[in-house]
Coordinates of C-alpha atoms in Angstrom, one line a residue:
X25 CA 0.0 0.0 0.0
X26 CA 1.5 3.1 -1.0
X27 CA 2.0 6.0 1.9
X28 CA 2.5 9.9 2.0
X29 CA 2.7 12.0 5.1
X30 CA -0.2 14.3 3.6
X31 CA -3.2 13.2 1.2
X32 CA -5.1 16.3 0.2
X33 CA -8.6 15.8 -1.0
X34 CA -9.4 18.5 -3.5
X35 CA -7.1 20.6 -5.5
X36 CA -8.2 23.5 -6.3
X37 CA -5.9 27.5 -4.7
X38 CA -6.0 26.2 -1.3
X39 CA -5.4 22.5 -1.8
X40 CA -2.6 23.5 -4.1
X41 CA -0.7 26.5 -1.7
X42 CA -0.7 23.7 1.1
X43 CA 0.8 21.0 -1.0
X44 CA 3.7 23.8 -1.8
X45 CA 3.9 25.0 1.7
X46 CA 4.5 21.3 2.7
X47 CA 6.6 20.0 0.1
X48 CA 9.1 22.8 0.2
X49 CA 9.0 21.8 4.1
X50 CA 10.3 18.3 2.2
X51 CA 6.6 16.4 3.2
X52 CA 5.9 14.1 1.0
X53 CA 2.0 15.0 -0.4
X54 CA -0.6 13.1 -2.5
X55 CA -3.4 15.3 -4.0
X56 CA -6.6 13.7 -5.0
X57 CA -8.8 16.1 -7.4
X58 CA -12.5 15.0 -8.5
X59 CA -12.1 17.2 -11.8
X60 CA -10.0 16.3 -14.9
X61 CA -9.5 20.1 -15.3
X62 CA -9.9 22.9 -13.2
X63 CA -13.1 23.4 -12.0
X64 CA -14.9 25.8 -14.7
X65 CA -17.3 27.9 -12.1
X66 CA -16.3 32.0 -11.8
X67 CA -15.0 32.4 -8.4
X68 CA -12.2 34.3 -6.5
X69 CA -11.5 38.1 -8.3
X70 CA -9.1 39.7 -5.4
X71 CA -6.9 38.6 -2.7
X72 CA -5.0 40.8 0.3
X73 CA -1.6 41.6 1.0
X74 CA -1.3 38.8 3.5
X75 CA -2.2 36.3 0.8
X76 CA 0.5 37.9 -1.5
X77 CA 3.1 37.4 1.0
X78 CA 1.8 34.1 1.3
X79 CA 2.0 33.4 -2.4
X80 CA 5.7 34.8 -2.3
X81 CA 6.3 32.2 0.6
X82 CA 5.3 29.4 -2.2
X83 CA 7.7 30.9 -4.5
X84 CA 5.8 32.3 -6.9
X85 CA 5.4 35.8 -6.6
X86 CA 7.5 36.6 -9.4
X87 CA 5.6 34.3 -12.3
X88 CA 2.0 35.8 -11.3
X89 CA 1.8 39.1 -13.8
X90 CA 0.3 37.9 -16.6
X91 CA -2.7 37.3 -14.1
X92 CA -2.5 39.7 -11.4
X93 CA -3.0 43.4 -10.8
X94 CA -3.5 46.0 -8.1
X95 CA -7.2 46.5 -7.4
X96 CA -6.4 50.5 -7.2
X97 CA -10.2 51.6 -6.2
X98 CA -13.3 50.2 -4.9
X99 CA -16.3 52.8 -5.2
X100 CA -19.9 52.1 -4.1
X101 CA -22.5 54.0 -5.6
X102 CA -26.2 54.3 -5.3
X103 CA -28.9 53.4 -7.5
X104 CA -29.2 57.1 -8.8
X105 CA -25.0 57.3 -9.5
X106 CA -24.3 59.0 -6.2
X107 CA -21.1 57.8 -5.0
X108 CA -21.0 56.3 -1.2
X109 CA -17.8 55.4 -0.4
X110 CA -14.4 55.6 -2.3
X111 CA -11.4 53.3 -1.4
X112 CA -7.9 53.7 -3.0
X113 CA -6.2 50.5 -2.5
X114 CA -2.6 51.0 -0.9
X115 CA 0.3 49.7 -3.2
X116 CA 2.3 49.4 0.1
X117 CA 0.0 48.2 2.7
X118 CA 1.2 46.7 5.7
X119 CA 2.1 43.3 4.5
X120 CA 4.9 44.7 1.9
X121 CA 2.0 43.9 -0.8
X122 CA -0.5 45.8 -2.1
X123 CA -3.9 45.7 0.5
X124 CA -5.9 44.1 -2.5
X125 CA -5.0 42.3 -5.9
X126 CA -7.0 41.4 -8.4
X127 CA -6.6 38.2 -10.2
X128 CA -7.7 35.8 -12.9
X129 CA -7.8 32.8 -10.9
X130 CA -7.4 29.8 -14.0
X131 CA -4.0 31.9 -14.0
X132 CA -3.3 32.0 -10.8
X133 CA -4.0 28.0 -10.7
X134 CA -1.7 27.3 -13.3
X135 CA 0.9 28.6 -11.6
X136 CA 0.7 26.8 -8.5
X137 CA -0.1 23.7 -10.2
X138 CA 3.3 24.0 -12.3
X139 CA 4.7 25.2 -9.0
X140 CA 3.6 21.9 -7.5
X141 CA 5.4 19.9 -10.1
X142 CA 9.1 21.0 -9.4
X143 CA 8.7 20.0 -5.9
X144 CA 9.6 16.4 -5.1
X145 CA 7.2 14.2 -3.2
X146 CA 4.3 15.6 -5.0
X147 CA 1.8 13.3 -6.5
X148 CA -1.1 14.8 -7.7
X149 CA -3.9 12.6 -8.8
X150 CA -7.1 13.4 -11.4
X151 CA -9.8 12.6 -11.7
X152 CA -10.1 10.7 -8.8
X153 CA -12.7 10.8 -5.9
X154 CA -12.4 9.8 -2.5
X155 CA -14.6 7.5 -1.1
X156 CA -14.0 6.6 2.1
X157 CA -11.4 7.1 4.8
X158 CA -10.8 4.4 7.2
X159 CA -8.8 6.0 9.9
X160 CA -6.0 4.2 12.4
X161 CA -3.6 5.2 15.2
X162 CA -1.1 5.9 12.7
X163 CA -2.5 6.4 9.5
X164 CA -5.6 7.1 7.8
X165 CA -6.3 4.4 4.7
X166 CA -7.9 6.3 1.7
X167 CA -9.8 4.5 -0.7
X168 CA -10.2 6.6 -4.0
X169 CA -11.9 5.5 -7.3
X170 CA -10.8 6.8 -10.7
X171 CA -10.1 6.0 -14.4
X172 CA -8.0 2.5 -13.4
X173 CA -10.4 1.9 -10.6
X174 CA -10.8 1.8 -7.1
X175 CA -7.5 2.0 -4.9
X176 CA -6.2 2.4 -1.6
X177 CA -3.9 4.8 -0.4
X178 CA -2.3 5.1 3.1
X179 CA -1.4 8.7 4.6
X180 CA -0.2 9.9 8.2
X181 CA -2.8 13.0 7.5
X182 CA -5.6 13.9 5.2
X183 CA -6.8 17.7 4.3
X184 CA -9.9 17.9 3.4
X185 CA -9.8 20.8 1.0
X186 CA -12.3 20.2 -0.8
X187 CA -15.0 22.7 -0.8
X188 CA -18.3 23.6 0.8
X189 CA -20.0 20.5 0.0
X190 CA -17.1 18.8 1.9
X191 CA -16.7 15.2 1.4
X192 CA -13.9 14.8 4.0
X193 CA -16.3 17.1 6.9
X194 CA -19.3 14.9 6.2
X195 CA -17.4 12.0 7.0
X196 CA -15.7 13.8 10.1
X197 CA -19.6 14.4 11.1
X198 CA -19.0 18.1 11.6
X199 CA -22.0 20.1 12.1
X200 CA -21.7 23.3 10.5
X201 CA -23.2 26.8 12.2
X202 CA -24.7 29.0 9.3
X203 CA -25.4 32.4 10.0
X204 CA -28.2 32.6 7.6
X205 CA -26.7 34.8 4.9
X206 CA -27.9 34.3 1.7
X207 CA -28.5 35.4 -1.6
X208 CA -28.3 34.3 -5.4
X209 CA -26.1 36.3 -7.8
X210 CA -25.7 36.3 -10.9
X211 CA -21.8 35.9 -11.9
X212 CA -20.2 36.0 -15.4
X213 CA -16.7 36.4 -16.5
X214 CA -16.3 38.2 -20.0
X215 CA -13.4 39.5 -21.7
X216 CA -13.6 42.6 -23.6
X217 CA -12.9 42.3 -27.4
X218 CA -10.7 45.7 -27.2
X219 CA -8.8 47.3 -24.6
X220 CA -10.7 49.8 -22.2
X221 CA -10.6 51.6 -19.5
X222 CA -13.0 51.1 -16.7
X223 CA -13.5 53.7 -13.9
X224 CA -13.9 53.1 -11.2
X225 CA -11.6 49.9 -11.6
X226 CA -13.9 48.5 -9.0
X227 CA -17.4 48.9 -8.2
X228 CA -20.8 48.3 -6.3
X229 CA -24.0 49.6 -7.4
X230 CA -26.3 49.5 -4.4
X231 CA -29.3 49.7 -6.2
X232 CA -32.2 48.5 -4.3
X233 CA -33.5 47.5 -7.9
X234 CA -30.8 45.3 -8.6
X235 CA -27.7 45.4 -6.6
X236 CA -24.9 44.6 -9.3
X237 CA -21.3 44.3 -9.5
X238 CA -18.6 45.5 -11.7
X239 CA -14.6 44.6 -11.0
X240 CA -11.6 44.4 -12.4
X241 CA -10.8 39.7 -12.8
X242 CA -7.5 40.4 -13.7
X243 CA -5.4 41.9 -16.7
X244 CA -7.6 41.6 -19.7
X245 CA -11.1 39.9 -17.5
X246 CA -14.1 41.5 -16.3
X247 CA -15.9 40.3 -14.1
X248 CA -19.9 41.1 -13.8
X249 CA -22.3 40.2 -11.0
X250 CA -26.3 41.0 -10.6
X251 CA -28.3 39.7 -7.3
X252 CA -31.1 37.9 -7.9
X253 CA -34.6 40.3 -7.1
X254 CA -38.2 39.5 -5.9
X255 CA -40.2 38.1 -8.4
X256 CA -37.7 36.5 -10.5
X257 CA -37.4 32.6 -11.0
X258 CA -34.0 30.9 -10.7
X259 CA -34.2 29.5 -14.5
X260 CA -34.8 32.4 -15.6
X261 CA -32.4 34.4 -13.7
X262 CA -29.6 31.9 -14.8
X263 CA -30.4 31.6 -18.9
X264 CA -28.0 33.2 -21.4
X265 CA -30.7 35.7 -22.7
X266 CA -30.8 37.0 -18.9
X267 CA -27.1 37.2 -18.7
X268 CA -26.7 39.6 -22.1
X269 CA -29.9 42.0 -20.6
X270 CA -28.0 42.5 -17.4
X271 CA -24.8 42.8 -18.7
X272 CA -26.4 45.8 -21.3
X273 CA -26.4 47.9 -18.1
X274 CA -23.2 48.1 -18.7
X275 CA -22.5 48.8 -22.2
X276 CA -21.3 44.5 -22.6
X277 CA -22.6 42.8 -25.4
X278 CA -22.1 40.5 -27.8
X279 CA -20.2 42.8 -30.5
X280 CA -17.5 44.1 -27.9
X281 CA -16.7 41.1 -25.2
X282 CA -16.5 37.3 -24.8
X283 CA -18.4 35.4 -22.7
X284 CA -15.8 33.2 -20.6
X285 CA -18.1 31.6 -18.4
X286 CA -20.8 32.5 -16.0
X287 CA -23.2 30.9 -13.3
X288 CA -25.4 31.5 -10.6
X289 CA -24.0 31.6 -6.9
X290 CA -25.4 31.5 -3.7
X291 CA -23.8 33.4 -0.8
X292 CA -23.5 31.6 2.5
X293 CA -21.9 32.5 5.9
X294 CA -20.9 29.6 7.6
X295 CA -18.0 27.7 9.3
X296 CA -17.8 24.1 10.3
X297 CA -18.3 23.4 14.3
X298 CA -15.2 20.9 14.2
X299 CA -11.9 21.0 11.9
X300 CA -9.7 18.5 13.3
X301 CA -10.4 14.5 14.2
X302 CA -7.8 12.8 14.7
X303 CA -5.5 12.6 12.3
X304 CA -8.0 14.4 9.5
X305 CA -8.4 17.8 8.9
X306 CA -10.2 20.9 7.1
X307 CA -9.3 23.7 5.2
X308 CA -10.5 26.6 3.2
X309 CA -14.1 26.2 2.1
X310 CA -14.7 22.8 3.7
X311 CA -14.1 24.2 7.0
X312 CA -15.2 27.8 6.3
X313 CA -17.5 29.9 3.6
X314 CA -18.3 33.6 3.2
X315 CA -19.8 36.1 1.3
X316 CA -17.1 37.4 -1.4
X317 CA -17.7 41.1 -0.9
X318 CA -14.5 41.5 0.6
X319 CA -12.5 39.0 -1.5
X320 CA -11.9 37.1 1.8
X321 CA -12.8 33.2 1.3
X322 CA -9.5 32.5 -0.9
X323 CA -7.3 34.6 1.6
X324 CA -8.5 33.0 4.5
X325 CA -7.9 29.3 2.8
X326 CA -4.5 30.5 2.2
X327 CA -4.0 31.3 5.9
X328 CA -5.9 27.8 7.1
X329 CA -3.0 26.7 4.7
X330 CA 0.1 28.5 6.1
X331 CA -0.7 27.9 9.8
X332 CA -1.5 24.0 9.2
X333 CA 1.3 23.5 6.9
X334 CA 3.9 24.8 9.9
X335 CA 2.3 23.0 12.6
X336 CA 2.0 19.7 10.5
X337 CA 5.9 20.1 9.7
X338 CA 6.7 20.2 13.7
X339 CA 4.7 17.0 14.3
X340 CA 6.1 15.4 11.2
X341 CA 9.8 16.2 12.7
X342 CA 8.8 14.8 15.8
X343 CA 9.4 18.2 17.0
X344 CA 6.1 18.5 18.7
X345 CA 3.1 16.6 19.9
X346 CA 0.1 16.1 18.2
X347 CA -1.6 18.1 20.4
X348 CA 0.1 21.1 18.7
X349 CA -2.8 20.6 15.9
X350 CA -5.5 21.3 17.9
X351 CA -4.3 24.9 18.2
X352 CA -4.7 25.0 14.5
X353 CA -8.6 25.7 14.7
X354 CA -8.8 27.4 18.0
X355 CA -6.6 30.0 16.2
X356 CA -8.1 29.6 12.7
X357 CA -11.6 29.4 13.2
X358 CA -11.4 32.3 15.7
X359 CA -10.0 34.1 13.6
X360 CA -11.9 33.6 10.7
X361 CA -15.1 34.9 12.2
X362 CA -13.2 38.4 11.8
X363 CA -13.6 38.0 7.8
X364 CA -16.9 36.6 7.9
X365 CA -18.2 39.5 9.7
X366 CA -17.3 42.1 7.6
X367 CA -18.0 40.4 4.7
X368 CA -21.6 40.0 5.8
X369 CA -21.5 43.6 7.0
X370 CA -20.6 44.8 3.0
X371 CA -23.2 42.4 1.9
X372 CA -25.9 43.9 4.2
X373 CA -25.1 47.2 2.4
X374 CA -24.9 45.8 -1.2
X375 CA -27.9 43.8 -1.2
X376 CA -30.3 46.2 0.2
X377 CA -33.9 46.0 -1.8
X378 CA -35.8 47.4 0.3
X379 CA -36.7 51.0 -1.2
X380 CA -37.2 52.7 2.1
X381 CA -34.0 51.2 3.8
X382 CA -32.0 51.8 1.2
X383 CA -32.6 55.5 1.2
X384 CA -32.1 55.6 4.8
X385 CA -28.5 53.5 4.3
X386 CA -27.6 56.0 1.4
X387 CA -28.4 59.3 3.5
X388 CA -25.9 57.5 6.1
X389 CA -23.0 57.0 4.2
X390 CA -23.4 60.5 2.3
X391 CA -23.5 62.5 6.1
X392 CA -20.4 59.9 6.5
X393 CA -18.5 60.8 3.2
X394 CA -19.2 64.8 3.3
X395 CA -17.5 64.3 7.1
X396 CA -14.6 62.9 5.8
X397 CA -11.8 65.3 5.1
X398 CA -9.3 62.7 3.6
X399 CA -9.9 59.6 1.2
X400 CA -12.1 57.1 3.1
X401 CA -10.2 54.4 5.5
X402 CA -12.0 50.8 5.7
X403 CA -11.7 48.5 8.9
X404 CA -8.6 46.5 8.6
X405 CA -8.7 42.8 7.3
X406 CA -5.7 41.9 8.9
X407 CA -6.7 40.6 12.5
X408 CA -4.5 39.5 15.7
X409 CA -5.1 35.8 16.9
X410 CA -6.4 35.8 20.6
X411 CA -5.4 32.4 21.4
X412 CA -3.5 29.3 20.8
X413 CA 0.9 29.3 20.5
X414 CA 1.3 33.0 22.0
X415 CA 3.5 34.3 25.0
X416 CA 1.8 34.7 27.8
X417 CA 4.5 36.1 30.3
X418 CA 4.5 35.5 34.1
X419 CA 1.8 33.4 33.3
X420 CA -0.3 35.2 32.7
X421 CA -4.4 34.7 31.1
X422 CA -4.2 36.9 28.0
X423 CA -1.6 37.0 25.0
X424 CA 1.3 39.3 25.9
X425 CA 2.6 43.5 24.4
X426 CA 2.2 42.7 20.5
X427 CA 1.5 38.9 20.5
X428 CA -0.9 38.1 18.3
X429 CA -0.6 40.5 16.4
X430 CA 0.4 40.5 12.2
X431 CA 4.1 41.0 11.6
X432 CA 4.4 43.7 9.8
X433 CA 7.0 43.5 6.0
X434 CA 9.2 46.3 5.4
X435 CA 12.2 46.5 3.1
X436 CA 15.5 45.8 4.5
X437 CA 19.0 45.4 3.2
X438 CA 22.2 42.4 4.2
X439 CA 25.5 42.7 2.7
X440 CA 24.7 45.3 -0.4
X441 CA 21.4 43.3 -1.2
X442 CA 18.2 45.4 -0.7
X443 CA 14.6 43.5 -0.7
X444 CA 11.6 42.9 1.2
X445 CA 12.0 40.8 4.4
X446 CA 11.0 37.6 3.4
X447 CA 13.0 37.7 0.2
X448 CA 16.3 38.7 1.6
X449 CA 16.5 37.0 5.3
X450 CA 14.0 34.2 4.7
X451 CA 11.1 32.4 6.0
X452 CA 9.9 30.7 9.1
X453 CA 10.6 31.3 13.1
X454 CA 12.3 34.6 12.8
X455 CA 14.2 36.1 16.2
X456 CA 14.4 40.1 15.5
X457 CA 16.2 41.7 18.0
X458 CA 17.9 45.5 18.3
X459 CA 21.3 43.7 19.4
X460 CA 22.9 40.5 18.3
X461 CA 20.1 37.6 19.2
X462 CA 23.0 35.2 19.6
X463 CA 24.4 37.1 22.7
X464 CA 21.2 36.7 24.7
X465 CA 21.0 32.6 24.6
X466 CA 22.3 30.1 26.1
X467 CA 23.5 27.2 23.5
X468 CA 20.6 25.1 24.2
X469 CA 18.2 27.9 23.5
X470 CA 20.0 28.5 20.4
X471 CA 20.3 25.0 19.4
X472 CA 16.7 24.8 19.8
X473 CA 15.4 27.6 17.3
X474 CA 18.2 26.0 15.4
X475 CA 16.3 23.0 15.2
X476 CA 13.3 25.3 14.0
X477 CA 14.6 26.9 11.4
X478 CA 14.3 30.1 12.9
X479 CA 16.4 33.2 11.8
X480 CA 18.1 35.4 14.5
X481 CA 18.2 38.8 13.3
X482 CA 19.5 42.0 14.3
X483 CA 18.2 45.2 12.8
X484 CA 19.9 48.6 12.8
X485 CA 19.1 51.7 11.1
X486 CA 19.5 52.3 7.2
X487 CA 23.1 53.5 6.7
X488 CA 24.1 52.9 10.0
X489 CA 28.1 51.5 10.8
X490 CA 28.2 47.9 10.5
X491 CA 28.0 46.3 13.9
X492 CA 30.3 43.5 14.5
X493 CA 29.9 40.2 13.0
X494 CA 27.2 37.7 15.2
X495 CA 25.9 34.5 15.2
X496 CA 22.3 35.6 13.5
X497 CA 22.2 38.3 10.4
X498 CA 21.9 42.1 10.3
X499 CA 19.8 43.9 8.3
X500 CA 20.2 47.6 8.0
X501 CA 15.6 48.5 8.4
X502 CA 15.7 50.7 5.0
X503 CA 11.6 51.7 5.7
X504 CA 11.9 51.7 9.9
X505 CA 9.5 49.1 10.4
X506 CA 11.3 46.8 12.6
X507 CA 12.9 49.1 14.8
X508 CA 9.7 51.2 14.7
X509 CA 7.7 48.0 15.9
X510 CA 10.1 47.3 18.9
X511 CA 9.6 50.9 20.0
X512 CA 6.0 50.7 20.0
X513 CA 5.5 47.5 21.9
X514 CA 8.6 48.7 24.0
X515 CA 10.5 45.8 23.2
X516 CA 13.9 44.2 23.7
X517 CA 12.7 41.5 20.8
X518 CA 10.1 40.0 18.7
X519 CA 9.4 36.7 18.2
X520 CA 7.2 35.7 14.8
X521 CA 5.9 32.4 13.7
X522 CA 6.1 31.0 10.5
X523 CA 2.7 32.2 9.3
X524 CA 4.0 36.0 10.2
X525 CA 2.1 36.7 13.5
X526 CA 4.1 37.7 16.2
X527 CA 4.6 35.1 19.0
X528 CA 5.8 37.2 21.4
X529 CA 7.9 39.9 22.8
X530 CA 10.7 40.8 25.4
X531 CA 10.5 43.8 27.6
X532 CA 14.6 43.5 27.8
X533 CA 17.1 41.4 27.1
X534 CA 17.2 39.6 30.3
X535 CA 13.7 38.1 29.1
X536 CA 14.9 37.2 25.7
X537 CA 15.3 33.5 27.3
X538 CA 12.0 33.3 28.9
X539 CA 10.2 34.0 25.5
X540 CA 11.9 31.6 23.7
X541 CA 11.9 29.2 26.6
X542 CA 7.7 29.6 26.2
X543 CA 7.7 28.9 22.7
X544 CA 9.7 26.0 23.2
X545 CA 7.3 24.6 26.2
X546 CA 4.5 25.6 23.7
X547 CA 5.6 23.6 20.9
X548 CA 6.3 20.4 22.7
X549 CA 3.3 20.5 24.9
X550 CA 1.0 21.3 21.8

């Protein structure tokens, strides 16, 4: 019986980033995928920063632009043309990525697909459907049916990425809490005959009449949506002649644009009550499914992916318990109520068909955009984790100054070459410290985030004299963010995970042990 450390069922974005992030972490992964080709249904438009820097983690940031571009604007109007809210996206948000990208996502598939292929260890098998899953102590025995016929496969995990209608979550038994959000849309993917020039790149018409959609699906795509209003049957909404009527609104029509594909969707809010038994787990859409007003489901699958794939490496090492998993969805699905929250809370404004509330939502936002005496700021999508593998000193109940919290990217510069973080010092546990790192441990503490991987990194201000050589790397903070971020948390040191959230931090040097000491408890506890 053949065995891999991994079997992911379903390969679509976030089946395919966590076979990457787990191969390049030199896991050997099997990938079972019901469709011969990608699945043909228009889906993800935009991603955030944090899901760049996760793409750039896979290592392929610099093959994705042919299929990528900023989103630059988002601009809600009302049904009478009034604008109620401008956006301009940040080119340089937080993450050292734009705050939103939009993307074709066949494109953005094919990359991580031919990504997947230069990795070794990665089988990835289609079309083939699971069937059942027959779990032991040490293994879970996959049976999967496909063109040869039915086999069985053995793996030490199995991710079930595969979608709302989750095979692998049905079989886990999971109840799933839905929050009752939902609407049919309308959503077609064209591609202009000619190049134009839309403006606003992005947009929302609130139009109690027929809430619509217009935004940008990548270089070259459009992408069109229309909700689905009182009165209207499903087959009727859904034909082709419906599709060309609405898209007329627009100026789209069969002389000047290609219909790529289009279908009708129906928006849930929803996460799955359990993500983890045993040894099989969930991801992405399987464990968690949102409205896509603020191009969050994708991003959030990307993140399910990042914090598993570290946490799955540890155990894999024998570097941590098993028990270390469990923290995946007391962090995860924690923090994914953040997303689903305020995508709900756009929808609530976009979908609006209720005459009378709609005027009374448009007079609010107008009072709220004459107030504003600068371009209009949106609630951040980047949100801190409250619980699971965080420094909690003295022992105290609550997370620690800055743990939690989002790591923030800057450029920075070793040895002559200048580049963002991640690029130029690397991935993974990261020790950044205003003084050599190496001076403040012990050997065993060292040998320890040795054994992680972890980078121990002193920063010092852009063009400052060259310290003397350490143990860990210097890097000369060209745009002040590390340095900045130790001042603000009044910090000796920072501590960040894999996934880029901060561990913890150190008061002063003399606690420098302590927090790594934590981490290490952490880790081996689970």
């Amino acid at each position: 019986m053949l065995m891999t450390d991994v079997l992911i069922v379903g390969y679509g974005p976030v089946g395919e980033m966590l076979t990457i992030l787990l191969a390049q972490r030199g896991l050997t992964v099997t990938a079972v995928e019901r469709w011969e080709t990608p699945y043909n249904f228009p889906r993800a438009v935009s991603y955030d920063g944090e899901a760049s820097r996760i793409l750039a983690a896979a290592g392929v940031a610099d093959r994705l632009g042919p299929v990528v571009e900023s989103s630059g604007e988002y601009t809600f109007k009302n049904g009478f043309g009034r604008t109620l809210l401008h956006v301009k996206v940040a080119g340089d948000g937080p993450m050292g990525w734009p705050d939103s990208v939009s993307f074709y996502q066949p494109g953005l598939e094919a990359v991580l697909a031919e990504r997947g292929t230069e990795l070794p260890g990665v089988t990835v098998l289609r079309p083939y459907v699971v069937t059942t899953l027959t779990e032991h102590d040490d293994r879970v025995e996959v049976t999967i049916d496909g063109p040869e016929g039915p086999q069985v496969r053995a793996a030490r995990w199995v991710v079930g990425c595969d979608g709302a209608n989750s095979f692998v979550r049905e079989h886990l038994g999971s109840t799933v809490t839905d929050l009752g959000f939902t609407h049919d849309w309308l959503v077609c993917d064209v591609v202009p005959n000619e190049a134009r020039e839309f403006k606003p790149n992005n947009l929302q018409v609130c139009d109690p009449a027929r809430p619509r959609t217009a935004v940008s699906a990548g270089p070259g795509h459009r992408r069109w949506e229309f909700m689905r209003v009182s009165g209207e049957s499903r087959e009727e909404f859904e034909s082709v002649d419906s599709v060309w009527r609405l898209l007329g609104l627009f100026d789209i029509t069969p002389d000047n644009a290609t219909l790529e594909r289009y279908g009708v969707y129906t928006t849930q809010a929803c996460s799955a009550d359990r993500w983890r038994s045993g040894r099989i787990l969930l991801a992405g859409d399987a464990a968690h499914v949102m409205p896509p007003f603020m191009g969050q489901g994708m991003s959030s699958g990307f993140r399910d992916a990042l914090n598993l794939a570290w946490k799955l490496d540890l155990v894999h090492r024998g570097l941590s318990d098993e028990a270390l998993l469990d923290t995946y969805q007391q962090e995860r699905c924690a923090h994914v109520q953040h997303a689903i929250k305020m995508s709900m809370d756009s929808g609530t404004v976009i979908c609006e068909t209720d005459r009378t509330a709609a005027a009374g939502r448009d007079s609010i936002m107008l009072a709220e955009l004459r107030r504003r005496t600068t371009r209009a700021r949106t609630r951040s999508l980047l949100e801190a984790l409250v619980s699971g593998v965080l420094h909690r000193p003295d022992g105290s109940v609550g997370p620690g100054p800055g743990a939690g919290e989002p790591m923030p990217q800057g450029h920075v510069e070793v040895d002559g070459r200048a580049g963002l973080f991640d690029d130029v010092v690397g991935t993974g546990f990261a020790l950044i410290c205003a003084e050599d790192p190496a001076e403040l441990l012990d050997a065993d503490a060292r040998a320890f985030l040795d054994s992680l991987g972890a980078r121990l990194v002193r920063v010092v201000p852009a063009g400052a004299p060259a310290p003397a050589a350490g143990a860990g790397t210097t890097v000369e903070d060209l745009d002040d963010v590390y340095l900045s971020h130790l001042k603000r948390h009044d910090a000796a040191a920072v501590l960040v995970r894999p996934d880029f959230y901060v561990f913890g931090t150190a008061a002063d040097p003399a606690a420098v042990p302590a927090l790594v000491d934590d981490l290490r408890q952490q880790v081996r506890r689970g």
